[in-house]
Coordinates of C-alpha atoms in Angstrom, one line a residue:
M235 CA 17.1 -37.2 39.2
K236 CA 14.3 -34.5 39.9
R237 CA 16.6 -31.9 39.7
T238 CA 17.9 -32.9 36.5
F239 CA 14.5 -33.8 35.4
L240 CA 13.4 -29.9 36.0
G241 CA 16.7 -28.6 34.5
S242 CA 16.0 -30.3 31.1
M243 CA 12.5 -29.0 31.5
A244 CA 13.5 -25.8 32.3
G245 CA 15.7 -25.6 29.0
A246 CA 13.2 -27.3 26.8
I247 CA 11.3 -24.4 27.4
S248 CA 13.4 -21.5 27.3
L249 CA 14.2 -23.4 23.6
T250 CA 10.7 -23.1 22.8
L251 CA 8.9 -20.3 24.9
S252 CA 6.6 -19.0 21.7
S253 CA 5.0 -22.2 21.9
F254 CA 4.0 -21.4 25.2
A255 CA 3.5 -17.0 25.7
V256 CA 0.4 -15.8 26.2
A257 CA -1.4 -13.5 24.3
A258 CA -0.5 -10.0 24.1
E259 CA -2.5 -6.8 24.7
K260 CA -4.1 -5.6 21.3
P261 CA -2.1 -2.5 20.6
A262 CA -3.7 0.9 19.0
E263 CA -1.8 0.9 16.2
L264 CA 1.1 -1.6 14.6
Q265 CA 4.0 0.1 13.9
I266 CA 6.4 -0.3 11.2
G267 CA 9.9 1.0 10.4
I268 CA 11.1 1.2 6.7
T269 CA 14.3 2.0 5.6
A270 CA 14.8 2.9 1.7
F271 CA 17.2 5.4 0.2
L272 CA 15.3 8.4 0.1
S273 CA 18.5 10.5 -0.9
G274 CA 21.0 10.4 -3.1
P275 CA 21.3 8.3 -6.6
A276 CA 19.6 5.7 -5.3
S277 CA 16.4 7.5 -4.4
V278 CA 15.3 6.1 -7.8
F279 CA 14.6 3.2 -6.0
G280 CA 13.9 4.3 -2.5
E281 CA 11.0 6.9 -2.9
P282 CA 8.8 4.5 -5.9
A283 CA 8.9 2.4 -2.5
K284 CA 8.0 4.9 0.0
A285 CA 4.6 6.3 -2.2
A286 CA 3.8 2.6 -2.8
A287 CA 4.1 1.8 0.8
E288 CA 2.1 5.0 1.6
M289 CA -0.5 4.2 -0.5
M290 CA -0.8 0.7 0.3
I291 CA -0.9 1.2 4.5
E292 CA -3.8 3.3 3.7
S293 CA -5.8 1.3 1.8
M294 CA -4.6 -1.4 4.3
N295 CA -5.9 0.8 7.1
R296 CA -9.2 1.8 5.2
S297 CA -10.0 -2.0 5.5
G298 CA -9.4 -2.3 9.2
G299 CA -5.6 -2.7 9.1
I300 CA -4.2 -5.9 10.5
G301 CA -6.0 -8.1 12.3
G302 CA -8.9 -4.7 13.4
V303 CA -5.2 -2.7 14.2
P304 CA -4.5 0.0 11.7
V305 CA -0.6 0.4 10.6
K306 CA 1.6 3.0 11.3
A307 CA 5.1 3.5 9.4
Y308 CA 8.4 5.5 10.4
F309 CA 10.8 6.0 7.3
V310 CA 14.3 5.9 7.4
D311 CA 16.7 7.5 4.7
E312 CA 19.5 4.7 4.0
G313 CA 20.9 7.6 1.8
A314 CA 22.2 9.6 5.5
G315 CA 24.9 6.6 5.5
G316 CA 25.3 3.3 7.7
E317 CA 26.3 4.4 11.0
A318 CA 23.4 6.9 10.7
L319 CA 21.4 4.1 9.5
L320 CA 22.0 1.9 12.2
A321 CA 21.8 4.1 14.9
E322 CA 18.1 5.0 13.7
Y323 CA 17.7 1.2 13.3
R324 CA 18.1 0.9 17.5
R325 CA 16.2 3.8 18.3
L326 CA 13.0 3.0 16.4
V327 CA 13.2 -0.5 18.1
Q328 CA 14.1 0.5 21.6
N329 CA 12.9 3.4 22.3
V330 CA 9.7 3.7 19.6
R331 CA 9.2 -0.1 20.5
V332 CA 8.0 -0.8 16.6
D333 CA 6.1 -4.0 16.4
A334 CA 8.7 -5.2 12.8
M335 CA 11.5 -3.4 10.5
F336 CA 12.0 -3.6 6.6
A337 CA 15.6 -3.0 5.9
S338 CA 17.1 -2.9 3.8
I339 CA 17.5 -1.9 -0.1
S340 CA 21.4 -1.8 0.2
S341 CA 23.0 -5.3 0.3
G342 CA 25.9 -3.9 2.4
N343 CA 23.0 -2.6 5.0
C344 CA 21.1 -5.8 5.3
N345 CA 24.7 -7.4 6.2
K346 CA 25.0 -4.9 8.9
I347 CA 21.5 -5.4 9.9
A348 CA 20.3 -9.0 9.8
P349 CA 22.6 -9.6 13.0
L350 CA 21.3 -6.5 14.8
A351 CA 18.3 -7.7 14.2
E352 CA 18.9 -10.7 15.6
D353 CA 20.5 -8.8 18.8
L354 CA 17.6 -7.1 19.5
K355 CA 15.6 -9.6 18.5
V356 CA 13.1 -7.8 16.4
L357 CA 11.3 -9.1 13.1
N358 CA 13.2 -8.0 10.1
F359 CA 12.1 -8.2 6.4
M360 CA 15.1 -8.1 4.3
W361 CA 12.6 -6.4 1.7
D362 CA 15.1 -5.0 -1.5
C363 CA 18.3 -6.7 -1.2
G364 CA 19.9 -9.0 -2.8
T365 CA 22.9 -10.4 -1.6
Q366 CA 22.3 -14.3 -1.5
R367 CA 25.2 -14.3 1.4
I368 CA 22.6 -13.4 4.3
F369 CA 20.8 -16.9 5.0
E370 CA 23.8 -19.2 3.5
E371 CA 26.6 -18.0 5.9
N372 CA 24.3 -17.3 9.0
R373 CA 21.0 -18.8 10.5
Y374 CA 18.7 -16.2 12.3
R375 CA 15.3 -16.4 14.0
Y376 CA 14.2 -13.0 13.6
V377 CA 15.3 -12.3 10.0
F378 CA 13.4 -13.1 6.5
R379 CA 13.5 -12.2 3.4
T380 CA 10.5 -11.2 1.7
Q381 CA 11.8 -11.6 -2.3
A382 CA 14.3 -13.7 -4.1
N383 CA 18.1 -13.2 -3.9
A384 CA 21.1 -12.6 -6.6
T385 CA 21.4 -16.1 -7.4
P386 CA 17.9 -17.0 -8.9
E387 CA 17.7 -13.4 -10.3
M388 CA 21.1 -14.1 -11.9
L389 CA 20.7 -17.6 -12.8
S390 CA 17.2 -16.8 -14.5
T391 CA 19.2 -14.7 -16.6
V392 CA 21.4 -17.3 -17.9
L393 CA 18.6 -19.2 -18.9
Y394 CA 16.7 -16.7 -20.6
L395 CA 20.0 -15.5 -22.6
L396 CA 20.5 -19.4 -23.1
K397 CA 17.1 -20.0 -24.4
K398 CA 16.9 -17.1 -26.4
K399 CA 20.7 -16.6 -27.7
P400 CA 22.1 -20.7 -27.7
D401 CA 24.6 -19.8 -30.3
F402 CA 26.8 -16.8 -28.5
K403 CA 30.3 -17.0 -28.3
T404 CA 32.0 -14.1 -26.5
I405 CA 30.7 -12.0 -23.5
A406 CA 32.1 -9.1 -21.7
V407 CA 30.7 -7.4 -18.7
V408 CA 30.4 -3.7 -17.3
N409 CA 29.7 -3.8 -13.9
Q410 CA 29.9 -1.2 -11.0
D411 CA 33.0 -1.8 -8.7
Y412 CA 31.8 -2.9 -5.3
A413 CA 30.4 -6.0 -3.7
W414 CA 27.0 -6.1 -5.9
G415 CA 28.7 -6.1 -9.1
R416 CA 31.3 -8.1 -7.9
D417 CA 28.9 -10.7 -6.7
S418 CA 26.3 -10.9 -9.1
W419 CA 29.1 -11.3 -12.0
A420 CA 30.4 -14.3 -10.1
I421 CA 27.1 -16.0 -9.8
F422 CA 26.3 -15.2 -13.6
S423 CA 29.8 -16.6 -14.8
T424 CA 29.6 -19.5 -12.5
A425 CA 26.5 -20.7 -13.9
L426 CA 26.7 -19.5 -18.0
K427 CA 30.3 -21.7 -17.5
A428 CA 28.6 -24.9 -15.9
M429 CA 25.8 -24.9 -18.9
K430 CA 28.0 -23.1 -21.6
P431 CA 31.7 -24.1 -21.0
D432 CA 32.6 -23.0 -24.2
V433 CA 32.0 -19.8 -24.0
K434 CA 35.0 -17.1 -24.0
V435 CA 34.8 -13.9 -21.4
V436 CA 36.9 -11.5 -23.5
A437 CA 36.7 -8.4 -21.3
E438 CA 35.8 -7.8 -17.8
F439 CA 35.2 -4.0 -16.5
F440 CA 34.6 -2.7 -13.9
P441 CA 34.5 0.9 -13.5
K442 CA 34.0 2.9 -10.3
F443 CA 30.4 3.5 -8.8
G444 CA 28.9 6.5 -10.0
S445 CA 31.1 7.0 -13.0
P446 CA 29.9 9.5 -15.4
D447 CA 31.7 8.7 -18.3
Y448 CA 32.0 5.1 -20.2
S449 CA 34.0 6.2 -23.4
T450 CA 37.0 3.9 -22.3
E451 CA 35.0 0.7 -21.7
I452 CA 32.6 1.3 -24.7
S453 CA 35.5 1.9 -27.2
R454 CA 37.5 -1.0 -26.0
L455 CA 34.2 -3.0 -26.5
Q456 CA 33.5 -2.0 -29.9
A457 CA 37.0 -2.9 -30.6
L458 CA 36.8 -6.7 -29.1
R459 CA 32.9 -6.9 -30.5
P460 CA 31.4 -9.3 -27.8
D461 CA 28.2 -11.2 -28.8
I462 CA 27.0 -10.3 -25.2
V463 CA 27.3 -7.4 -22.8
F464 CA 26.4 -8.2 -19.3
S465 CA 26.0 -5.5 -16.8
T466 CA 24.0 -5.8 -13.3
S467 CA 24.6 -2.0 -12.7
W468 CA 21.7 -0.1 -11.4
G469 CA 20.2 3.7 -11.0
G470 CA 22.3 6.6 -12.6
D471 CA 25.2 4.5 -13.7
L472 CA 23.1 1.9 -15.7
D473 CA 21.1 4.8 -17.4
T474 CA 24.3 6.6 -18.2
F475 CA 26.2 3.5 -19.6
V476 CA 23.0 2.5 -21.7
R477 CA 22.6 6.0 -23.3
Q478 CA 26.3 6.1 -24.2
A479 CA 26.0 2.9 -25.7
S480 CA 23.3 3.4 -27.3
Q481 CA 25.1 6.7 -28.6
R482 CA 28.3 5.1 -29.7
G483 CA 26.6 2.7 -31.5
L484 CA 27.4 -0.4 -29.3
T485 CA 23.5 -1.4 -29.5
R486 CA 24.2 -2.4 -32.6
T487 CA 27.0 -4.7 -32.5
S488 CA 26.2 -6.4 -28.8
T489 CA 23.4 -7.8 -27.4
L490 CA 23.0 -5.9 -24.0
V491 CA 21.9 -8.2 -20.9
L492 CA 20.5 -6.2 -18.1
P493 CA 18.8 -8.4 -15.6
L494 CA 18.2 -5.3 -13.4
A495 CA 16.8 -3.0 -15.8
E496 CA 13.1 -3.1 -15.7
S497 CA 13.4 -0.1 -12.9
S498 CA 15.4 2.0 -15.6
L499 CA 13.1 1.3 -18.7
Q500 CA 11.1 4.6 -17.7
R501 CA 13.9 7.0 -17.8
L502 CA 16.0 5.7 -20.4
G503 CA 13.4 6.2 -23.2
K504 CA 14.1 5.5 -26.4
D505 CA 17.8 5.1 -25.4
L506 CA 17.2 1.4 -24.9
P507 CA 16.7 0.0 -28.5
A508 CA 14.7 -3.0 -29.1
G509 CA 16.4 -6.3 -29.0
H510 CA 18.1 -6.5 -25.5
I511 CA 17.7 -8.5 -22.4
V512 CA 16.1 -6.9 -19.3
G513 CA 15.4 -8.6 -16.0
A514 CA 12.9 -7.8 -13.4
R515 CA 14.3 -8.7 -9.7
G516 CA 11.2 -11.1 -9.9
D517 CA 8.1 -11.1 -12.0
H518 CA 7.9 -7.2 -11.4
Y519 CA 6.5 -5.4 -14.3
F520 CA 3.6 -2.8 -14.6
L521 CA 2.5 -4.6 -17.7
H522 CA 2.5 -8.2 -16.2
P523 CA 1.1 -10.2 -18.0
E524 CA -1.3 -12.6 -16.1
K525 CA -1.9 -9.4 -13.9
K526 CA -2.4 -6.7 -16.2
K527 CA -6.4 -7.2 -17.0
D528 CA -6.9 -7.6 -13.2
P529 CA -8.9 -4.2 -12.2
K530 CA -7.4 -4.4 -9.0
F531 CA -3.6 -4.9 -10.7
A532 CA -4.6 -2.2 -13.5
A533 CA -6.3 0.3 -10.8
F534 CA -3.3 0.6 -8.6
M535 CA -0.9 0.9 -11.9
N536 CA -2.8 3.7 -12.7
A537 CA -3.1 5.6 -9.2
F538 CA 0.6 5.0 -8.7
K539 CA 1.3 6.6 -12.2
K540 CA -1.4 9.7 -11.2
K541 CA 0.8 10.2 -7.9
T542 CA 4.3 9.5 -9.2
G543 CA 4.4 10.6 -12.4
A544 CA 5.6 7.3 -13.6
Y545 CA 4.3 3.5 -13.1
P546 CA 5.8 1.3 -10.6
I547 CA 9.2 -0.3 -10.7
Y548 CA 10.5 -3.6 -9.4
P549 CA 11.0 -1.9 -5.8
V550 CA 7.4 -0.9 -5.7
F551 CA 6.6 -4.7 -5.9
H552 CA 8.7 -5.7 -3.1
I553 CA 7.5 -3.8 -0.7
S554 CA 3.9 -4.9 -1.4
Q555 CA 5.6 -8.2 -0.7
A556 CA 6.4 -6.9 2.4
L557 CA 3.7 -5.6 3.6
N558 CA 1.2 -8.7 2.6
A559 CA 4.0 -10.5 4.6
L560 CA 3.1 -8.8 7.7
K561 CA -0.2 -8.9 7.3
A562 CA -0.3 -12.7 6.7
A563 CA 2.0 -13.2 9.4
Y564 CA 0.0 -11.6 11.9
E565 CA -3.3 -13.3 10.7
K566 CA -1.5 -16.8 10.9
A567 CA -0.3 -16.1 14.0
I568 CA -3.9 -14.8 15.4
A569 CA -5.3 -17.9 14.2
A570 CA -3.2 -20.1 15.5
N571 CA -3.7 -18.2 19.0
D572 CA -7.4 -18.8 18.9
G573 CA -8.1 -15.2 17.5
R574 CA -6.5 -13.5 20.6
W575 CA -3.6 -11.0 19.3
P576 CA -0.1 -12.5 19.1
N577 CA 3.4 -11.6 21.0
R578 CA 6.1 -10.9 18.9
E579 CA 7.5 -14.6 18.9
Q580 CA 4.0 -16.2 17.8
V581 CA 4.4 -13.6 14.9
V582 CA 8.2 -14.9 14.4
D583 CA 6.9 -18.5 14.5
A584 CA 4.4 -17.7 12.0
M585 CA 6.6 -17.2 9.2
A586 CA 7.8 -20.9 8.7
G587 CA 6.4 -21.9 5.5
L588 CA 4.3 -18.2 5.3
T589 CA 2.8 -17.7 2.0
F590 CA 1.7 -14.6 0.7
A591 CA 1.5 -12.4 -2.9
G592 CA 2.1 -8.6 -3.1
L593 CA 1.6 -7.3 -6.7
G594 CA 2.8 -10.3 -8.5
R595 CA 2.8 -14.4 -8.0
E596 CA 2.8 -15.8 -4.5
V597 CA 6.0 -15.8 -2.6
R598 CA 6.8 -18.7 0.3
I599 CA 9.7 -18.2 3.0
R600 CA 11.4 -21.7 3.6
K601 CA 12.3 -22.6 6.6
D602 CA 16.2 -20.9 6.3
G603 CA 13.7 -17.8 6.3
Q604 CA 14.7 -17.0 2.4
G605 CA 11.9 -16.0 0.1
V606 CA 11.3 -18.1 -2.8
E607 CA 10.0 -16.1 -6.2
D608 CA 9.2 -17.0 -9.6
Q609 CA 11.5 -14.7 -11.8
L610 CA 10.7 -12.7 -15.1
L611 CA 12.6 -11.7 -18.4
G612 CA 12.0 -10.5 -21.6
T613 CA 13.7 -8.9 -24.8
T614 CA 12.9 -5.5 -25.5
I615 CA 10.5 -3.8 -28.1
H616 CA 9.1 -0.5 -28.7
V617 CA 5.5 0.4 -29.6
D618 CA 2.7 2.8 -30.3
G619 CA 1.7 4.6 -26.8
Y620 CA 4.8 4.2 -24.6
N621 CA 7.8 6.2 -25.3
F622 CA 9.9 3.5 -23.4
A623 CA 11.1 0.3 -24.7
L624 CA 8.5 -2.7 -23.2
L625 CA 9.3 -6.6 -22.6
D626 CA 8.1 -9.3 -25.4
D627 CA 9.3 -12.8 -25.4
M628 CA 8.8 -13.0 -22.0
M629 CA 9.6 -16.0 -19.6
M630 CA 8.8 -16.9 -16.5
F631 CA 11.3 -19.3 -14.4
D632 CA 10.1 -21.5 -11.3
G633 CA 11.7 -19.7 -8.5
D634 CA 11.9 -23.7 -6.5
Q635 CA 13.9 -24.7 -9.1
I636 CA 16.4 -21.5 -9.6
T637 CA 17.1 -20.9 -5.9
T638 CA 20.0 -22.4 -4.1
P639 CA 19.1 -25.5 -1.8
V640 CA 18.8 -24.6 1.9
G641 CA 22.0 -25.8 3.3
M642 CA 24.1 -25.3 0.2
K643 CA 26.4 -22.2 -1.2
S644 CA 25.4 -20.7 -4.1
I645 CA 29.1 -20.7 -6.2
K646 CA 29.3 -24.7 -5.6
W647 CA 25.6 -25.4 -6.2
L648 CA 25.6 -23.3 -9.5
S649 CA 29.4 -25.0 -10.2
S650 CA 27.6 -27.9 -10.2
L651 CA 25.0 -27.5 -12.7
T652 CA 25.6 -29.3 -16.6
R653 CA 23.9 -28.4 -19.7
G654 CA 20.9 -30.7 -19.0
F655 CA 19.6 -28.2 -16.2
L656 CA 18.9 -25.7 -18.8
R657 CA 16.2 -28.6 -20.3
K658 CA 14.7 -29.5 -16.8
V659 CA 13.7 -26.2 -15.4
K660 CA 9.9 -25.2 -15.5
V661 CA 9.4 -22.1 -18.0
E662 CA 6.3 -20.5 -19.0
T663 CA 6.5 -17.7 -22.1
F664 CA 4.4 -14.6 -23.0
S665 CA 4.3 -12.1 -25.4
H666 CA 3.7 -8.6 -25.3
S667 CA 0.0 -7.4 -26.3
P668 CA -2.0 -4.4 -26.1

């Protein structure tokens, strides 16, 4: 009996090792690795995030770092390809021995990195990728997402569309032909059919990623004249499609619904007319209706504009959330450890139920590792003083209500929604103001 009891105790201790772990030695630096596209077409996301991270870490270190320890970041270019990314990820974890990794922008990369991070037992924040599959198909101890996933982003878009244009009859999609384009349309269309079963999908176009010419798709759309043209394309592909759609007159006959277009507004300039629906992948907007008059928020927006020549876009907000999540986790772990520096397991333990805020509203980490954040959408307007479209008729949707419940798969959950869901969801409204 004694041997059985001791064996049981050993098993229990091994399962809760972090609870018995002693404090770690306080390091000279807290080292993190950040992966982002720093080359290629997706660098329009990665470069702003890198610039923001550098600014934020510099500011953080001036204020004492995290628990009195300065932060040092190593940046990894996702544009170098999947094999190079994984090799550099391993090098930073195993050789440099970074304390945490922020990875990645690409959903495909996140799908590969999540199990690797678990294998290496390194704290990993998925700081920008959108795939909902990470926590729906697997369970992780060391992997967390410090923002929302594709499901609340697409569901909030459906809700906004139904509130703004409840009587539309027809819709078409033009999405990039790879996992994100296919998956985001599956999420959106499932939710739309559940709440508006009479809608008719008149066309589904999935042009090649990086396509330079959308004349075939636009000609077909002009013939079909759908009420709504939906696209979750991003970067150069979205910019090209919108410019060509505007030049050909499609934006005058159909309403574009663009859940990722907040990041393209400044590049598109006047090519995106008024009256089209734009999402921000969270409450991410340089004229955030609740934050824009806050002196610290405004100061960062202006400082970033001075540094980079453009206002912050959603990857900037996402990296701010990841950095503040790291700070909050360490501070929580230090407090739980009687003020002593925590080891990695204690920091991981601190992630459960963690709340933090970057440049936007507060985010919460659920028990499955998924972050919950509110979603902002608006309709484009043009106003004096800006040479690109801004957002008006904004709505903010409650993240808890639009995120797939823990333990459920998104498509199944979305299929169960009814017309009444639209009335139940908490929504706040905002108008553009100077």
